[in-house]
XYZ file of N, CA and C in Angstrom:
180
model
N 72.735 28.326 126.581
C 73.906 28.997 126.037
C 74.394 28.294 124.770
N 74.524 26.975 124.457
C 74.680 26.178 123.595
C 73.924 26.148 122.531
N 72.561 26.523 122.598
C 71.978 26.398 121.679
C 71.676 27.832 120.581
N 72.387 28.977 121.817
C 72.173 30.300 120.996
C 74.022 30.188 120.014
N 74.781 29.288 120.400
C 75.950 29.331 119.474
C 75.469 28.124 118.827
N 74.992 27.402 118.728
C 74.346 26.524 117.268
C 73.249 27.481 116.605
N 72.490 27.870 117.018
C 71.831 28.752 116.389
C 72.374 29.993 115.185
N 73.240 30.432 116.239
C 74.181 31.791 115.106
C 74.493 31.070 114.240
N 75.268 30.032 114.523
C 76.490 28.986 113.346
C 75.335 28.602 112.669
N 74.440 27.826 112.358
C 73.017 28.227 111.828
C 72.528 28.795 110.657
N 72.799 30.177 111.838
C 72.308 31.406 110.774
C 72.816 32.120 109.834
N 74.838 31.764 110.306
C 75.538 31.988 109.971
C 75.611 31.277 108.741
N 75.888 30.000 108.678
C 76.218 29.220 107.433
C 74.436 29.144 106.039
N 73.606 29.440 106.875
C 72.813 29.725 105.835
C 72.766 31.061 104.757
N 73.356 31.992 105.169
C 74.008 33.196 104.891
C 75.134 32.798 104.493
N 75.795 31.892 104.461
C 76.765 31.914 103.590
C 76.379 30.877 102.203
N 76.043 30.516 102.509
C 75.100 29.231 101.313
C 74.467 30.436 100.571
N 73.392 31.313 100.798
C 72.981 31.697 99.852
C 73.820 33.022 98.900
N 74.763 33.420 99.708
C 75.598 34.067 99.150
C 76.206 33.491 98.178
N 76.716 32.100 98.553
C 77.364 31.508 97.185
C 76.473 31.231 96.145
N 75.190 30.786 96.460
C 73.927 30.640 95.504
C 74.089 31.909 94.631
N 73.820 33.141 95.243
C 73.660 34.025 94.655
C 74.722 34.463 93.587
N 76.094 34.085 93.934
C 77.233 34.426 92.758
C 77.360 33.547 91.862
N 76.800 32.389 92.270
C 76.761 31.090 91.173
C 75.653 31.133 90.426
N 74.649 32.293 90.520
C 73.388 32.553 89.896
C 73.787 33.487 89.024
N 74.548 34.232 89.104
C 75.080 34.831 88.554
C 74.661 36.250 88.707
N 73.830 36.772 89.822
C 73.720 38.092 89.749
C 74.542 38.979 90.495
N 75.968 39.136 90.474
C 77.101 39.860 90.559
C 78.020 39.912 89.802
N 77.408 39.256 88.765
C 78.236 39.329 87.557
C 78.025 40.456 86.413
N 77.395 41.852 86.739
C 77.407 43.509 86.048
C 76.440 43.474 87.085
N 77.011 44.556 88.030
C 76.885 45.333 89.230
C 76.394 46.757 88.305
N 77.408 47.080 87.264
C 77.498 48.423 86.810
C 75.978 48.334 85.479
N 76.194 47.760 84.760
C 75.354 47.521 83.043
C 73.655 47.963 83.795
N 73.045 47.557 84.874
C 71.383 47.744 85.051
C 71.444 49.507 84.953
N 72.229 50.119 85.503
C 72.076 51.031 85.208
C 71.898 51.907 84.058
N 73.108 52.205 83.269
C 73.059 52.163 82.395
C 72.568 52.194 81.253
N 71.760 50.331 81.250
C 71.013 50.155 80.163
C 69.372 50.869 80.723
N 69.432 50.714 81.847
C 68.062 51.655 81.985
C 67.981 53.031 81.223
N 69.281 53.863 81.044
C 69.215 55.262 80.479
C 69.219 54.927 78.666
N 69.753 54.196 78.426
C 69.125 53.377 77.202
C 68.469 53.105 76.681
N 67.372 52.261 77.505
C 66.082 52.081 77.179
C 65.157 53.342 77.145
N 65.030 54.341 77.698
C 64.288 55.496 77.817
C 64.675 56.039 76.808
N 65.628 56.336 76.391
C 66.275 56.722 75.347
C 65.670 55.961 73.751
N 65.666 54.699 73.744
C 65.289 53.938 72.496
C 63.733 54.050 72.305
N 63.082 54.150 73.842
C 61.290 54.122 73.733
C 60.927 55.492 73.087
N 61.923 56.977 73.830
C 61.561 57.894 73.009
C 61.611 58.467 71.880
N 62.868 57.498 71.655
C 62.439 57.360 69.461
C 62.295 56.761 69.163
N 61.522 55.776 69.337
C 60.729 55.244 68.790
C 59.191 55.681 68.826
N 59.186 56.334 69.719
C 57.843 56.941 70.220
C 57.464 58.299 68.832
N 58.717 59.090 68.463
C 58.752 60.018 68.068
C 59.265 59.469 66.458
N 59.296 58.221 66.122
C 59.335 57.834 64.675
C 58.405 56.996 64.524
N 57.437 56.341 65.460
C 56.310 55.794 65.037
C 55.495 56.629 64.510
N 54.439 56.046 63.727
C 53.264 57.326 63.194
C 52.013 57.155 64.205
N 51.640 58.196 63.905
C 50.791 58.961 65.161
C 49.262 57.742 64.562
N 48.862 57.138 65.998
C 48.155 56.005 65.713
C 46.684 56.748 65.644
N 46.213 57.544 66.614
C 44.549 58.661 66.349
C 44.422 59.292 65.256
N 45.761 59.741 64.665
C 45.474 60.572 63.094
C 46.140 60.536 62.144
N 45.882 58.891 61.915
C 46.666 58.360 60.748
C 47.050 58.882 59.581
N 46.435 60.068 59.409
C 46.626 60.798 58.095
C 47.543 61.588 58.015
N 48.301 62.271 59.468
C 49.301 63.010 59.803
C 50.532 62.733 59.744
């Protein structure tokens, strides 16, 4: 019985350690921006895609 409540407390405080790891890592710091900049990027590849010159028929 003792050892399944050292165990939780355990499992418990390692879960809390890496939680703080994780905010001191800083990835909860823009929850919102991955998004976002993903619609961005698709956005910048396809013009660029459509102002690069056409690389098979360079003459075009």
């Amino acid at each position: 019985m003792y050892l399944l409540i050292f165990l939780t407390v355990c499992i418990g405080l390692a879960g809390w350690l890496l939680f703080l790891w994780a905010v001191k890592s800083g990835q909860y710091d823009d929850v919102e921006g991955p998004k976002y900049r993903m619609l961005e990027d698709e956005e910048d590849e396809k013009k660029s895609e459509e102002e690069a010159p056409d690389k098979d028929h360079p003459g075009t």
